[in-house]
Amino acid sequence: MNGIERLDGALIKVRDILGRPEPGPREDPCPTPARSRRSLGGRDRTPGQLELGLAEDAPVRSVGSASERTVPAPTGDKEGPVSPRDPRHVRDPRALPVERCLRALGGDVWETFEYALRTELPVDRDAADFAVRALLCGPEAASDRSLPEVRAVRAAAFKVRREVHRLLGLLRFAPDPDGILTARCEPDSEILDLLEPAFRRRYGSEPFRIVDLRRGVVLETGRGSTGRGSTGRAGLPDPKKEVPGPADPEPVPGSEPDPVDLWRAYYRAAEDPVRRNPRLRLQFMPRRYWKHLPELDA
Amino acid sequence: MDVSQKLAILAAGARYDASCASSGSSRSSGSGACTPSGICHSWTGDGRCVSLLKVLYSNQCRLDCTYCPNRAGADIPRTSFTPEELVRITKEFYRRNYVEGLFLSSGIFADPDIVLGRLVEVARRLRRDEGFGGYIHLKAIPGAGDRALREAGRWADRLSANLELPTSDSLSALAPQKDGAEILGVMRFLAGEIREAGSLRRNRPVFAPAGQSTQIIVGASPEPDRTVLRLASGLYGKLGLRRVYYSAFVPVNRDPRLPSGTPPLLRELRLYQADWLLRFYGYSVDEIAGESEPDLDPSLDPKTSWALRHPEAFPVDLARADREAILRVPGIGITGAARILETRKAGGLSLDVLPRLGIVWKRARHFATVRGAHAGIREEPERLRALLASPPPGRPESAGTRAPADPRLQREFQF
Ligand code: SF4
């Protein structure tokens, strides 16, 4: 199951929970008086769906910014907009109205839900409960950390935000043999598209490529569009066959100094030996990131 | 000397400048952009963040500040970059995502206007010729004229003039060629320009959008922490500084005027913690380091120390207290306080939930209750004190060196 199928699966689960003909013996979603309860609808109606706008068949292209930044969907037998995470994947139209409702709650509800499902943690059921809770009780419920599903989903989303922030600093770009600036990484979560905007600002119109070796996925930009593909495609290195790493040409004697060597020289000189504290460095920069850092793999 | 050797020497010469931030600017151009929150690109083996290419333009210096590795009398290899070299390295490091930009300082190898002119030339070439949109921090050289300083602020995101020592007496003793009033004059000038540029009047030229910072060396001179913090508080309040950096004195030179021994890294850490309390938690210097106890307690973080000295302010009932009171509870930071308030608003706050809110509950539990329920040992202050004593992160506790206390009154800077 790819990340988009997983996201859509969780959204459809939300739809199914809210679409049960009766609340039945389910636990009251808003048990404490301070939590505002939204109408669940009458017993003979589909509870929640009319009030929350889930019952209507939403037009498939109305998912806010979701399809704005993507390349056209590949032709296939599925209908619907392509995913902002990976345009090779087509969204399930049943998931889209739920997404729209979660986005409409404002705050960080949608982002937290969506980020949590980018991790490899088993939080799918928690994410569905989190979304149901937020839709029925209001966005404050999505911040109520007394609820186990809120804690689980928020902890997972935090992992994603922290990894994005770390990799904005720790990605190392170098020209690949085809001349395109390329960075390789093995992130714990599916985050390539979250990294892209910052590097677009850094590189302007210059194309770049970020390779997720763990998932065998490449994000590639050029002339305003973004494409995604597997690493085995179009001459890109297959992580299972090739040793990853930047491919700088061998330095010619007497030529410009190699930037990697300069960086290593700088990194060594910037350390104050009397303050040596490698444990503190490990806290900030866990060893799993070192493989792709030229200053540390030497 | 090749450029790699220069880089090693001029980076080592700049590493005692504690400033590393790349935050506070949202500049962008065709080739690069600043991230307002700043980004760390690596961490050196001393645990410090690498955000900028931090180098000296030159380590040649006419001055002979006792504490400085680049002082005129130091027997070290001397070298300087050319603007071309610096532009090339900065661009290449930025392009490879090694750094957010450039931090450029220098020894005083010529008249201050000329020295600052060189730094400005590098910044101008990066911005104007290369379209560089990354972060640039330039040293505002004391003694440089208003015109040169204005030009520096035009191209740089942040400027800094380092006071280095916390009183004019110490400056006279350890850096006799430096003039504290002149350094403060530069800082005052920058504050005025930054304020003007930040005003809402249109067509104001950009001037150092990330503001100014400074550095104070601690441990080389005898002032207590209270003096250092009073100075910092004044700089934040009156001159609008974005950051005051504290740098533990590292004895790189032999000089009878200087203390010897290990750098006071623990003191430096406690000063940063106190600085944080001044800026974000609403504490005053008198509360953190009062006249009767002018030094921070090395064994406790200053917030815990204050809490233990003020039992009357605790316990705080987290179910009712306002944000300000919650922030006074040791172990609860700004994020933790926000989570407590959110959970409280949603009706879910209880003693059981608190350990799961990402706060340091094993510390906070001694100072907080939830509607009367609590789980600490506040009634046993001595045991509590021993329990809460904290070593700094990543290393065993060590107080480090300290200049012998000077009974004479130290003249504080006036501004
Ligand atoms: S002026 Fe600066 S570089 Fe020169 S000796 Fe003093 S501190 Fe060092």
XYZ file of C-alpha atoms and ligand atoms in Angstrom:
721
model
C 0.000 0.000 0.000
C 1.461 3.357 -0.950
C 1.220 6.420 1.275
C -1.738 7.847 -0.583
C -3.744 4.637 -0.383
C -3.014 4.676 3.326
C -4.135 8.302 3.707
C -7.275 7.682 1.694
C -7.908 4.499 3.667
C -7.865 6.449 6.929
C -10.173 9.110 5.486
C -12.610 6.484 4.248
C -12.497 4.901 7.691
C -13.542 8.265 9.139
C -16.358 8.414 6.642
C -17.465 4.899 7.584
C -17.445 5.641 11.314
C -19.458 8.801 10.831
C -21.721 7.077 8.355
C -22.960 4.344 10.690
C -26.724 4.449 10.864
C -26.690 4.897 14.640
C -24.070 5.943 17.128
C -25.017 2.707 18.960
C -23.104 1.747 22.065
C -20.022 3.658 20.961
C -18.345 5.730 23.594
C -19.595 9.313 23.645
C -17.096 11.169 21.451
C -17.272 14.336 23.562
C -17.465 13.017 27.117
C -16.472 16.081 29.110
C -18.753 19.076 29.512
C -16.151 21.531 28.270
C -16.024 19.825 24.917
C -18.588 21.159 22.547
C -20.623 18.487 20.919
C -21.758 18.926 17.373
C -25.083 17.522 16.291
C -25.003 13.894 15.365
C -28.293 14.084 13.517
C -31.495 12.096 14.055
C -31.639 8.364 14.605
C -33.123 7.748 11.210
C -30.549 9.772 9.379
C -26.962 9.103 8.614
C -25.486 10.768 11.642
C -22.985 13.470 11.133
C -22.876 13.287 7.383
C -25.386 15.971 6.531
C -24.092 18.373 9.162
C -20.499 17.751 8.282
C -20.990 17.754 4.540
C -19.651 14.255 4.104
C -22.629 12.776 2.336
C -22.445 14.819 -0.801
C -20.416 13.638 -3.710
C -17.841 16.331 -3.873
C -16.435 17.357 -7.217
C -13.206 15.493 -7.548
C -11.051 18.567 -8.210
C -12.153 20.553 -5.195
C -9.470 19.634 -2.702
C -7.984 23.032 -2.127
C -4.346 23.201 -2.974
C -4.008 19.477 -3.303
C -3.667 19.311 -7.050
C -2.248 22.734 -7.731
C 1.405 21.925 -7.494
C 1.393 18.628 -9.284
C 2.126 17.311 -12.714
C -0.871 15.875 -14.611
C -2.201 12.546 -13.470
C -1.094 9.609 -15.516
C -3.849 8.041 -17.540
C -5.183 5.025 -15.745
C -8.341 3.347 -14.844
C -8.848 5.398 -11.652
C -10.656 8.703 -11.686
C -9.909 11.683 -9.483
C -7.199 14.186 -8.693
C -3.629 13.141 -8.262
C -1.876 13.240 -4.939
C 0.188 16.246 -3.840
C 2.606 13.805 -2.224
C 3.136 11.773 -5.324
C 1.412 12.674 -8.590
C 1.722 9.110 -9.804
C -1.055 8.224 -7.406
C -4.702 9.059 -7.963
C -6.863 9.969 -4.992
C -9.921 7.970 -4.034
C -12.914 10.290 -4.544
C -14.598 8.891 -1.411
C -11.820 10.303 0.723
C -11.951 13.844 -0.590
C -15.047 15.217 1.172
C -13.624 14.057 4.510
C -10.345 15.772 3.712
C -12.198 18.952 2.888
C -14.076 18.873 6.190
C -10.870 18.301 8.164
C -9.172 21.164 6.362
C -12.153 23.392 7.103
C -11.670 22.872 10.852
C -8.620 25.101 10.637
C -5.692 25.125 13.063
C -3.337 22.227 12.582
C -5.959 19.462 12.529
C -5.551 18.423 8.912
C -1.792 18.790 8.900
C -1.437 16.720 12.071
C -3.680 13.968 10.726
C -1.956 13.886 7.365
C 1.585 14.073 8.787
C 0.953 11.234 11.235
C 0.104 8.990 8.287
C 3.428 9.741 6.661
C 5.281 7.839 9.384
C 5.743 4.110 9.503
C 4.028 3.997 12.900
C 0.800 1.997 13.183
C -1.392 5.022 13.869
C -4.077 4.539 11.214
C -6.871 3.675 13.623
C -5.757 6.453 16.005
C -5.736 8.902 13.113
C -9.288 7.961 12.151
C -10.450 8.351 15.770
C -8.593 11.666 16.022
C -10.367 12.948 12.916
C -13.776 11.718 14.047
C -13.256 13.371 17.416
C -12.243 16.665 15.801
C -15.176 16.587 13.361
C -17.736 15.837 16.044
C -16.394 17.835 18.992
C -14.606 20.691 17.267
C -10.936 21.444 16.658
C -10.132 21.878 20.390
C -10.602 18.135 20.815
C -7.677 17.633 18.435
C -5.450 19.287 21.075
C -6.813 17.373 24.052
C -3.822 15.281 25.006
C -5.769 13.443 27.650
C -7.094 11.361 24.744
C -4.755 8.519 23.741
C -5.462 8.879 20.032
C -4.626 12.590 20.164
C -1.324 11.823 21.864
C -0.466 9.066 19.408
C -1.294 11.131 16.327
C 0.434 14.249 17.609
C 3.559 12.292 18.565
C 3.689 10.814 15.070
C 3.140 14.199 13.403
C 5.873 15.688 15.593
C 8.310 13.072 14.312
C 7.556 14.205 10.767
C 7.952 17.917 11.524
C 11.230 17.288 13.334
C 12.583 15.167 10.518
C 11.632 17.765 7.906
C 13.357 20.479 9.929
C 16.442 18.295 10.389
C 16.700 17.359 6.741
C 16.312 20.950 5.580
C 19.744 21.331 7.159
C 21.205 17.876 6.685
C 20.499 17.178 3.013
C 23.716 17.473 1.048
C 23.463 18.322 -2.636
C 26.124 17.579 -5.225
C 25.950 17.413 -8.996
C 25.141 13.928 -10.271
C 26.838 12.727 -13.474
C 24.005 14.371 -15.464
C 24.865 17.717 -13.833
C 21.692 17.970 -11.714
C 22.125 18.853 -8.055
C 21.097 15.749 -6.170
C 20.660 14.890 -2.509
C 20.124 11.433 -1.090
C 18.449 10.584 2.156
C 16.759 7.745 4.000
C 14.030 9.483 5.971
C 11.945 7.650 8.535
C 8.790 9.140 7.003
C 7.471 10.010 3.565
C 8.496 13.648 3.350
C 10.048 14.478 -0.014
C 7.259 16.860 -1.031
C 7.541 18.658 2.329
C 11.213 19.333 1.671
C 10.667 20.648 -1.828
C 9.460 24.249 -1.223
C 12.511 25.260 0.817
C 14.879 23.992 -1.848
C 12.883 25.635 -4.587
C 13.520 28.920 -2.793
C 17.196 28.047 -2.443
C 17.754 27.015 -6.048
C 15.382 29.302 -7.894
C 15.120 28.056 -11.447
C 17.997 25.559 -11.144
C 16.676 21.975 -11.278
C 17.375 19.676 -8.351
C 16.581 16.176 -7.270
C 16.011 14.541 -3.888
C 16.256 10.767 -3.665
C 14.540 8.806 -0.899
C 16.667 5.676 -0.923
C 14.558 3.958 1.671
C 11.425 4.061 -0.425
C 13.112 4.086 -3.831
C 11.452 7.371 -4.781
C 12.845 10.465 -6.501
C 11.511 14.001 -6.478
C 12.786 16.018 -9.381
C 12.139 19.626 -10.254
C 12.701 21.576 -13.402
C 11.119 24.513 -15.196
C 8.332 25.043 -12.690
C 7.001 21.505 -12.464
C 7.742 18.722 -10.067
C 7.911 15.105 -11.027
C 8.172 11.940 -9.027
C 9.327 8.521 -9.947
C 11.024 5.411 -8.729
C 14.795 5.395 -8.548
C 15.048 2.648 -11.160
C 13.622 4.913 -13.847
C 15.318 7.150 -16.387
C 18.894 6.327 -15.560
C 18.562 7.295 -11.913
C 20.515 5.147 -9.546
C 18.722 2.110 -8.245
C 19.473 2.147 -4.530
C 19.574 -1.604 -4.390
C 22.171 -1.871 -7.121
C 24.304 1.206 -6.758
C 26.225 2.584 -3.879
C 24.559 5.874 -2.965
C 26.558 9.057 -2.667
C 27.412 12.217 -4.500
C 29.310 11.707 -7.718
C 31.763 14.563 -7.924
C 34.324 14.255 -10.696
C 37.847 13.364 -9.665
C 39.784 16.567 -8.959
C 42.317 17.569 -11.576
C 45.656 18.595 -10.014
C 46.012 22.378 -9.975
C 42.319 22.987 -10.544
C 39.777 24.617 -8.212
C 39.715 22.998 -4.781
C 37.061 20.337 -4.327
C 34.151 21.901 -2.375
C 33.724 18.694 -0.383
C 37.328 18.880 0.798
C 36.889 22.553 1.652
C 33.766 21.739 3.640
C 35.572 19.013 5.544
C 38.449 21.382 6.291
C 35.977 23.981 7.503
C 34.051 21.511 9.654
C 37.232 20.330 11.388
C 38.453 23.869 12.030
C 35.115 25.110 13.385
C 35.225 22.687 16.303
C 36.700 24.034 19.505
C 38.678 21.109 20.973
C 38.398 22.368 24.546
C 34.612 22.159 24.281
C 34.584 18.665 22.850
C 31.221 17.045 23.558
C 30.372 14.322 21.041
C 27.362 13.166 23.070
C 25.748 16.540 22.611
C 26.388 16.332 18.867
C 24.695 12.924 18.796
C 21.642 14.371 20.523
C 21.203 16.903 17.750
C 22.407 14.780 14.873
C 21.627 11.082 15.377
C 24.032 8.669 13.753
C 21.474 7.436 11.215
C 21.905 10.713 9.309
C 25.694 10.566 9.152
C 25.946 8.284 6.120
C 25.084 11.108 3.723
C 27.110 13.840 5.426
C 30.482 14.287 3.753
C 31.889 15.999 6.857
C 31.279 12.846 8.879
C 31.761 9.963 6.510
C 35.404 10.770 5.835
C 49.008 29.260 1.091
C 46.117 27.526 -0.685
C 42.499 28.351 -0.049
C 41.902 25.216 2.011
C 44.682 26.180 4.436
C 43.346 29.724 4.605
C 39.910 28.381 5.329
C 41.199 26.208 8.171
C 43.087 29.125 9.761
C 40.398 31.752 9.332
C 37.622 29.424 10.512
C 39.632 28.461 13.601
C 40.205 32.172 14.246
C 36.461 32.836 14.209
C 35.279 29.890 16.289
C 35.401 31.811 19.561
C 32.606 34.018 18.335
C 29.578 32.257 19.764
C 27.052 33.758 17.368
C 25.703 31.139 14.998
C 22.105 32.096 14.301
C 20.710 32.393 10.804
C 17.299 33.476 12.018
C 15.258 36.640 11.847
C 15.346 37.407 8.146
C 12.943 36.512 5.371
C 15.000 37.876 2.498
C 14.781 36.032 -0.795
C 16.142 36.475 -4.275
C 16.533 34.531 -7.485
C 19.301 32.545 -5.889
C 18.493 31.681 -2.327
C 16.371 32.694 0.588
C 16.585 33.020 4.353
C 14.495 30.838 6.653
C 13.090 33.089 9.395
C 13.485 30.437 12.085
C 17.073 29.643 11.091
C 18.467 26.224 10.219
C 21.340 24.156 11.607
C 23.231 22.339 8.884
C 25.536 20.305 11.040
C 26.907 20.062 14.560
C 30.604 20.015 15.304
C 32.154 17.595 17.784
C 31.705 20.232 20.508
C 27.924 20.027 20.032
C 27.607 23.485 18.497
C 25.380 24.130 15.527
C 26.900 24.986 12.146
C 24.500 27.322 10.436
C 26.780 29.785 8.681
C 30.203 29.723 7.104
C 31.810 31.561 10.039
C 35.215 32.958 9.141
C 37.513 35.915 9.513
C 38.331 37.950 6.462
C 41.797 38.319 7.921
C 43.460 37.228 11.161
C 45.974 40.072 11.003
C 45.251 42.505 13.786
C 46.806 45.690 15.075
C 45.212 45.317 18.472
C 46.456 43.162 21.303
C 43.411 42.071 23.279
C 44.780 39.669 25.881
C 42.054 37.018 25.504
C 42.135 36.769 21.708
C 43.971 34.071 19.695
C 44.485 36.589 16.868
C 46.007 39.351 19.013
C 48.910 41.229 17.480
C 51.413 39.520 19.792
C 50.262 35.952 19.073
C 52.687 33.752 17.188
C 50.330 32.295 14.595
C 50.322 32.043 10.791
C 48.648 35.139 9.348
C 46.520 35.170 6.254
C 43.565 36.857 4.561
C 40.954 35.846 2.039
C 40.339 37.754 -1.131
C 36.729 38.820 -1.786
C 36.668 36.472 -4.803
C 37.640 33.493 -2.680
C 35.006 34.227 -0.079
C 32.282 34.772 -2.651
C 33.148 31.495 -4.359
C 33.264 29.411 -1.163
C 30.061 30.924 0.209
C 28.186 30.284 -3.008
C 29.441 26.731 -3.307
C 28.689 25.874 0.353
C 25.258 27.404 0.038
C 24.513 25.574 -3.183
C 25.378 22.245 -1.605
C 23.222 23.055 1.420
C 26.190 23.045 3.791
C 25.236 26.436 5.283
C 22.536 29.108 5.376
C 25.002 31.825 4.487
C 28.059 33.737 5.659
C 29.228 35.140 8.987
C 32.147 37.427 8.303
C 34.350 39.015 10.953
C 37.936 40.202 10.805
C 41.016 41.264 12.681
C 41.699 44.995 12.501
C 44.415 44.889 9.823
C 43.922 48.525 8.751
C 41.751 51.533 9.549
C 38.270 50.431 10.678
C 36.656 51.965 7.574
C 38.926 49.950 5.311
C 38.356 46.724 7.233
C 34.592 47.154 7.200
C 34.827 48.162 3.538
C 36.328 44.749 2.718
C 33.588 42.909 4.560
C 30.997 45.031 2.782
C 32.596 44.336 -0.563
C 32.164 40.601 -0.073
C 28.519 41.069 0.931
C 27.841 43.445 -1.941
C 29.351 41.109 -4.511
C 27.327 38.220 -3.176
C 24.088 40.168 -3.250
C 24.497 42.346 -6.303
C 26.692 40.311 -8.620
C 25.593 36.821 -7.647
C 21.978 37.460 -6.631
C 22.693 35.681 -3.340
C 19.580 35.521 -1.153
C 21.081 33.565 1.758
C 21.911 34.942 5.190
C 24.787 37.370 5.759
C 26.037 38.409 9.188
C 28.764 41.071 9.195
C 30.852 42.355 12.046
C 30.305 46.085 12.599
C 33.852 47.248 13.162
C 34.063 49.814 15.991
C 35.624 53.030 14.750
C 34.109 52.727 11.285
C 32.135 55.747 10.105
C 28.393 56.034 9.709
C 28.607 55.690 5.939
C 30.436 52.364 6.096
C 28.045 51.100 8.759
C 25.047 52.118 6.660
C 26.477 50.291 3.692
C 27.028 47.184 5.833
C 23.406 47.241 6.987
C 22.240 47.522 3.430
C 23.671 44.153 2.395
C 23.711 42.223 5.685
C 20.834 40.514 7.469
C 22.450 40.926 10.854
C 25.257 43.081 12.231
C 27.140 42.691 15.478
C 29.650 44.686 17.477
C 31.079 42.635 20.323
C 31.367 44.310 23.720
C 33.476 41.291 24.778
C 33.772 42.288 28.442
C 30.977 43.303 30.765
C 32.450 46.509 32.244
C 34.621 49.355 31.055
C 37.140 48.575 33.821
C 37.651 45.059 32.518
C 37.887 46.287 28.964
C 40.595 48.769 30.010
C 42.468 46.030 31.849
C 42.296 43.262 29.241
C 41.789 45.085 25.929
C 43.291 48.519 26.585
C 43.155 49.563 22.924
C 39.420 49.034 22.809
C 37.033 51.752 23.818
C 33.776 50.565 25.391
C 32.065 53.868 24.703
C 32.971 53.575 21.028
C 31.569 50.034 20.795
C 28.362 51.142 22.501
C 28.237 54.115 20.153
C 28.240 51.750 17.170
C 25.514 49.657 18.773
C 23.443 52.744 19.442
C 23.860 53.894 15.837
C 22.815 50.473 14.532
C 19.806 50.437 16.856
C 18.673 53.763 15.404
C 19.109 52.630 11.804
C 17.341 49.325 12.454
C 14.454 51.137 14.103
C 14.170 53.592 11.221
C 14.255 50.882 8.581
C 11.708 48.840 10.504
C 9.296 51.739 10.743
C 6.306 51.497 8.495
C 7.316 54.415 6.330
C 7.580 53.318 2.742
C 10.691 53.525 0.583
C 12.984 53.002 3.565
C 16.080 51.159 2.430
C 16.571 47.747 4.047
C 18.892 47.812 7.045
C 19.942 44.612 8.817
C 16.456 43.049 8.920
C 17.598 40.427 11.442
C 18.800 43.147 13.820
C 22.012 43.220 15.821
C 23.657 40.979 18.397
C 26.721 41.102 20.617
C 28.954 38.805 22.635
C 30.258 38.921 26.190
C 33.144 36.746 27.321
C 32.562 35.282 30.767
C 35.276 34.147 33.126
C 38.120 36.334 31.842
C 37.166 39.202 34.157
C 35.851 39.223 37.720
C 32.274 40.497 37.334
C 29.497 38.431 38.873
C 26.635 37.068 36.795
C 24.394 39.871 37.985
C 26.589 42.435 36.207
C 26.558 40.398 33.011
C 22.787 39.939 33.127
C 22.118 43.591 33.941
C 24.137 44.514 30.889
C 22.265 42.019 28.716
C 18.907 43.172 30.020
C 19.812 46.790 29.229
C 20.923 45.845 25.730
C 17.667 44.020 25.057
C 15.515 46.724 26.573
C 17.206 49.907 25.445
C 18.980 48.983 22.227
C 16.610 46.256 21.040
C 19.317 43.628 20.570
C 18.101 40.348 19.144
C 20.668 38.236 20.975
C 23.388 38.553 23.546
C 25.832 35.661 23.313
C 27.888 34.487 26.259
C 31.216 32.887 25.503
C 33.104 30.982 28.195
C 36.645 32.296 28.343
C 39.092 29.849 26.780
C 42.671 30.586 27.858
C 44.464 30.539 24.507
C 47.187 33.017 25.510
C 49.489 33.173 28.493
C 49.099 36.535 30.155
C 49.382 37.418 33.848
C 46.203 39.481 33.562
C 44.166 36.428 32.632
C 42.958 33.502 34.736
C 44.104 30.032 33.740
C 42.240 26.730 33.910
C 39.287 25.200 32.152
C 36.624 27.297 30.394
C 33.580 28.009 32.609
C 31.188 26.140 30.352
C 28.691 25.506 33.118
C 28.549 29.189 33.934
C 28.010 29.934 30.254
C 25.113 27.465 30.183
C 23.501 28.994 33.271
C 23.795 32.467 31.733
C 22.027 31.285 28.583
C 19.272 29.778 30.727
C 18.952 33.047 32.655
C 18.945 35.039 29.420
C 16.057 32.883 28.196
C 14.126 33.656 31.385
C 14.693 37.378 30.850
C 13.523 37.328 27.262
C 10.640 34.865 27.217
C 9.472 34.119 30.754
C 9.029 37.567 32.267
C 11.756 37.346 34.929
C 13.822 40.355 35.985
C 17.548 40.348 36.715
C 16.801 41.061 40.392
C 14.783 37.872 40.603
C 17.434 35.715 38.948
C 20.625 37.193 40.395
C 19.874 39.654 43.172
C 22.262 41.946 44.977
C 22.695 39.558 47.878
C 23.315 36.539 45.608
C 24.844 38.033 42.477
C 25.990 34.718 40.980
C 23.818 32.003 39.487
C 23.835 28.707 41.323
C 25.977 26.367 39.222
C 24.180 23.287 40.489
C 20.661 24.374 39.532
C 19.098 25.935 36.483
C 18.064 29.500 37.374
C 14.335 28.814 37.155
C 14.522 25.935 39.629
C 16.802 28.009 41.806
C 14.228 30.828 41.891
C 11.426 28.367 42.651
C 13.311 26.880 45.599
C 13.979 30.366 46.974
C 10.300 31.291 46.632
C 8.228 28.534 48.190
C 5.397 31.031 48.715
C 4.783 31.101 44.929
C 4.068 27.364 44.819
C 2.360 25.049 44.251
C 0.761 26.405 41.113
C -2.659 24.917 40.386
C -2.406 24.071 36.702
C -6.171 23.752 36.451
C -6.643 27.459 37.227
C -3.379 29.401 36.938
C -2.694 31.839 34.123
C 0.051 31.260 31.583
C 2.525 33.492 33.393
C 2.265 31.490 36.612
C 2.436 28.181 34.739
C 5.634 29.326 33.019
C 7.221 29.800 36.452
C 6.944 26.091 37.215
C 10.329 24.393 36.706
C 10.111 21.766 33.993
C 7.352 23.550 32.081
C 8.471 25.519 29.062
C 6.606 27.593 26.535
C 5.400 24.598 24.508
C 4.456 22.675 27.644
C 2.451 25.618 28.994
C 0.587 25.893 25.689
C -0.250 22.176 25.778
C -1.471 22.411 29.363
C -3.752 25.299 28.437
C -5.062 23.495 25.347
C -5.754 20.301 27.256
C -7.357 22.295 30.063
C -9.591 24.121 27.604
C -10.723 20.815 26.128
C -11.556 19.625 29.653
C -8.990 16.823 29.849
C -6.395 18.084 32.362
C -5.566 15.736 35.214
C -2.536 14.643 37.195
C -2.344 11.446 35.133
C -2.183 13.306 31.842
C 0.563 15.757 32.788
C 3.499 13.343 32.357
C 2.304 12.792 28.787
C 2.313 16.413 27.722
C 6.005 16.621 26.886
C 6.896 18.584 30.017
C 9.634 17.554 32.475
C 7.121 16.188 34.940
C 9.677 14.691 37.300
C 10.750 18.292 37.940
C 7.409 20.053 37.614
C 5.504 17.679 39.928
C 7.141 19.213 42.983
C 5.779 22.656 42.167
C 2.371 22.008 40.613
C -1.019 20.627 41.536
C -4.206 19.914 39.648
C -7.149 21.018 41.802
C -5.233 20.209 44.965
C -3.877 16.849 43.809
C -0.108 16.713 43.639
C 2.724 14.230 43.458
C 5.880 15.985 44.649
C 8.042 16.349 47.757
C 7.899 20.110 48.180
C 7.750 19.686 51.920
C 11.341 18.417 52.018
C 13.349 21.326 50.559
C 16.822 19.892 51.118
C 15.982 16.547 49.543
C 14.258 18.348 46.720
C 17.249 20.553 46.085
C 19.555 17.549 45.855
C 17.083 15.806 43.572
C 16.829 18.706 41.153
C 20.534 19.546 40.851
C 21.229 19.098 37.156
C 24.431 18.537 35.209
C 24.628 20.263 31.839
C 23.618 18.204 28.796
C 26.125 15.731 27.447
C 28.981 16.281 29.900
C 29.836 15.779 33.555
C 29.393 18.790 35.767
C 32.330 21.189 35.982
C 32.286 24.745 37.181
C 35.334 25.761 35.093
C 37.643 28.645 35.664
C 36.786 32.068 36.992
C 38.740 35.244 37.369
C 39.382 36.022 41.039
C 36.714 38.278 42.509
C 37.742 41.896 42.546
C 36.516 43.771 45.594
C 36.625 47.067 43.712
C 33.370 48.205 42.273
C 33.313 47.537 38.556
C 32.105 50.420 36.444
C 29.131 49.195 34.470
C 28.464 50.448 30.955
C 26.044 53.322 30.822
C 23.582 53.506 27.955
S 40.478 43.498 17.815
Fe 39.407 41.583 17.608
S 40.790 40.293 16.394
Fe 41.997 42.011 17.147
S 42.927 41.271 19.029
Fe 41.050 42.332 19.627
S 39.479 40.717 19.674
Fe 41.234 39.907 18.545
